[in-house]
Tab-separated table of C-alpha atoms in Angstrom:
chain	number	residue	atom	x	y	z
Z	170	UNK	CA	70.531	119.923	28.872
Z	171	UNK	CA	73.598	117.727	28.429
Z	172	UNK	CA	76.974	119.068	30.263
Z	173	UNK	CA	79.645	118.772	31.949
Z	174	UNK	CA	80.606	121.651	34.749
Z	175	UNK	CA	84.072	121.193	36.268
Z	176	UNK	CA	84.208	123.008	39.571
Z	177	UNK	CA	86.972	123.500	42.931
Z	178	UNK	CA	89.764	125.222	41.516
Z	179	UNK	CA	91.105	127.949	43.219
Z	180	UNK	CA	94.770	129.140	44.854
Z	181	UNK	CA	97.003	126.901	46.969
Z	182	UNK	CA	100.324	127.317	48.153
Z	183	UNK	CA	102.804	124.716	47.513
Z	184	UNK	CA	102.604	120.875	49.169
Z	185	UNK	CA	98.588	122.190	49.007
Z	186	UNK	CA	95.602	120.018	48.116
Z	187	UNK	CA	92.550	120.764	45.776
Z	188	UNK	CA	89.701	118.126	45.151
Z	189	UNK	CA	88.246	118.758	41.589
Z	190	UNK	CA	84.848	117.575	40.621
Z	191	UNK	CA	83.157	116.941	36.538
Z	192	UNK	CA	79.584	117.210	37.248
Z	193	UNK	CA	77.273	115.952	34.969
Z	194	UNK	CA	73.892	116.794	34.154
Z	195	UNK	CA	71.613	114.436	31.152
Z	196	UNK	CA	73.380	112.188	31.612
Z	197	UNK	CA	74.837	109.228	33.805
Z	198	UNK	CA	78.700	110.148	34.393
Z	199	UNK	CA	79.170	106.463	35.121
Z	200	UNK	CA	78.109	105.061	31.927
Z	201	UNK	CA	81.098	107.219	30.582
Z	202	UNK	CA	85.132	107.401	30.625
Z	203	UNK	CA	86.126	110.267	31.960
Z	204	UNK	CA	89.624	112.033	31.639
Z	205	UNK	CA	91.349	115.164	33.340
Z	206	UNK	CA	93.072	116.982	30.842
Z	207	UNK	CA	95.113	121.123	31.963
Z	208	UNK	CA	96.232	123.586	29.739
Z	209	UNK	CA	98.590	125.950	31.227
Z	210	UNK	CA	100.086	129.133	29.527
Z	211	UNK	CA	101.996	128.554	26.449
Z	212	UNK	CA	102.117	124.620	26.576
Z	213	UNK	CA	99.953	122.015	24.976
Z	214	UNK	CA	97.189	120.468	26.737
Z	215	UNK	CA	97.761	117.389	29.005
Z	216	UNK	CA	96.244	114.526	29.890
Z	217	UNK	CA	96.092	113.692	33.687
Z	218	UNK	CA	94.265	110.777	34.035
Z	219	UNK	CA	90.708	109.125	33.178
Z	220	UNK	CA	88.525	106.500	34.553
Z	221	UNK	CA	87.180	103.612	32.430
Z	222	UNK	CA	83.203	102.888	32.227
Z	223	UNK	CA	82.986	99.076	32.033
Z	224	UNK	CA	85.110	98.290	34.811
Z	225	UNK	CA	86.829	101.205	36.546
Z	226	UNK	CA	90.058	100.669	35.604
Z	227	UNK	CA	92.313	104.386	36.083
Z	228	UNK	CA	95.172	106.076	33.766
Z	229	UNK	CA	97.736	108.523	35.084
Z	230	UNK	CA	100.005	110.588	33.234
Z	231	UNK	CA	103.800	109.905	34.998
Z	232	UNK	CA	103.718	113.828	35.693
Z	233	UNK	CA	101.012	113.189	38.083
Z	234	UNK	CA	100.890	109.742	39.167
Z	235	UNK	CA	101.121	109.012	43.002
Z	236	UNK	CA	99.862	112.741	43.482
Z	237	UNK	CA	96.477	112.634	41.851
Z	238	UNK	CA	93.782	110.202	41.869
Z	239	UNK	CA	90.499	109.940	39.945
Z	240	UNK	CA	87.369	108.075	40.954
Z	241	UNK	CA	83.384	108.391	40.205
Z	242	UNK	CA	80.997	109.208	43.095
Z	243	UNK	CA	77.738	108.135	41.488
Z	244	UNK	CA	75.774	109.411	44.285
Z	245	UNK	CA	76.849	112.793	43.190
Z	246	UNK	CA	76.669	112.160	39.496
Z	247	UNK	CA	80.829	113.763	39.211
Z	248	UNK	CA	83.636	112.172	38.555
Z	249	UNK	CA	86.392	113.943	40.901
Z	250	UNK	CA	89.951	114.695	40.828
Z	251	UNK	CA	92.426	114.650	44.170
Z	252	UNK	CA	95.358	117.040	43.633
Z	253	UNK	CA	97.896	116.473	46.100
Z	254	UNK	CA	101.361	117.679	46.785
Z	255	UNK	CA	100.491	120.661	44.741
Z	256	UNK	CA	103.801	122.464	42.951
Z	257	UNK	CA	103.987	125.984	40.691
Z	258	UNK	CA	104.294	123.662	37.468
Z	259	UNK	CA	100.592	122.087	38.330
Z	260	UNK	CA	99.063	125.785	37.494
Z	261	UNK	CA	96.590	125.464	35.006
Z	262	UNK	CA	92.644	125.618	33.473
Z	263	UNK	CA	91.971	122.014	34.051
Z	264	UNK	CA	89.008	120.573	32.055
Z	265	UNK	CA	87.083	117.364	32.042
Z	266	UNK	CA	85.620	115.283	29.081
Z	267	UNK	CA	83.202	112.219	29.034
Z	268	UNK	CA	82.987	109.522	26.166
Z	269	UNK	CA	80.607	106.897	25.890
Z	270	UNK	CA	82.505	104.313	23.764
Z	271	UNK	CA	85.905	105.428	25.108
Z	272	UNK	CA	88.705	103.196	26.505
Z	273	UNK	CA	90.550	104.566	29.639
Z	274	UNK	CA	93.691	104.740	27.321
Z	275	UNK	CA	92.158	106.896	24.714
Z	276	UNK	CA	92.802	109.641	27.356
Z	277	UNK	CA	96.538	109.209	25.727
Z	278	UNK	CA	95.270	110.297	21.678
Z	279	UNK	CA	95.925	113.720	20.906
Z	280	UNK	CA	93.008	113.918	18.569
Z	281	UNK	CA	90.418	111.816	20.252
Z	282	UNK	CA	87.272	113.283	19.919
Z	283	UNK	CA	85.121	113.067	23.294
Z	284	UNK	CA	81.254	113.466	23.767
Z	285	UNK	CA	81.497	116.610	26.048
Z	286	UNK	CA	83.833	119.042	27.536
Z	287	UNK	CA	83.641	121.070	30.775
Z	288	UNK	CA	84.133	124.785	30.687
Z	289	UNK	CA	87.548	124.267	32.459
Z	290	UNK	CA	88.468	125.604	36.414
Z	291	UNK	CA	91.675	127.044	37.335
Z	292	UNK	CA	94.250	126.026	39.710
Z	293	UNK	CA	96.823	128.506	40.704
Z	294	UNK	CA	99.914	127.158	42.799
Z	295	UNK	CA	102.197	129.623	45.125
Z	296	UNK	CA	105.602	129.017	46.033
């Protein structure tokens, strides 16, 4: 079975840090781009950052750059996500997605359609 399981969420308190991992399973996660996308409660989905197949090359939304940092761990077959410096505004489902013919920037298209989604993990952040 094809999928993607996103898993480590759970409830921080401010300055905290959470690693997130996309697991996949049918598939090679590093013959894929990956993003990191959150929805939070009554705002649109964002997108966080994603990691390019053909050469590694990494996109980060200004909201989270120099905080969080993406990067594939073949060995476990995930693509993860460090969340650092963790603030109340940075509460959210967070979800993964994999595309094989994606471009890291793609990530940045409202309407791209990607291969597979994750069934989404929540981070909750205390003051």
């Amino acid at each position: 079975e094809v999928r993607l399981v996103e898993s480590g969420g759970g409830s921080v308190q401010f300055g905290g840090s959470l690693r997130l991992s996309c697991a996949a399973s049918g598939f090679s996660v590093e013959d894929y781009t990956v993003g990191w996308f959150r929805l939070a409660p009554g705002k649109m989905r964002e997108a966080l950052a994603s990691i390019g197949n053909r050469d590694g090359t990494e996109y980060y939304a200004d909201s989270v750059k120099d905080r969080f940092t993406i990067a594939y761990d073949n060995a476990r077959n995930t693509v993860d996500l460090r969340l650092n410096n963790l603030t109340p505004e940075d509460t959210a489902v967070y979800y993964c997605a994999a595309d094989r013919t994606a471009e890291v920037m793609d990530i940045t298209l409202a309407l791209y359609a990607w291969d597979y989604w994750g069934q989404g993990t929540q981070v909750t952040v205390s003051s």
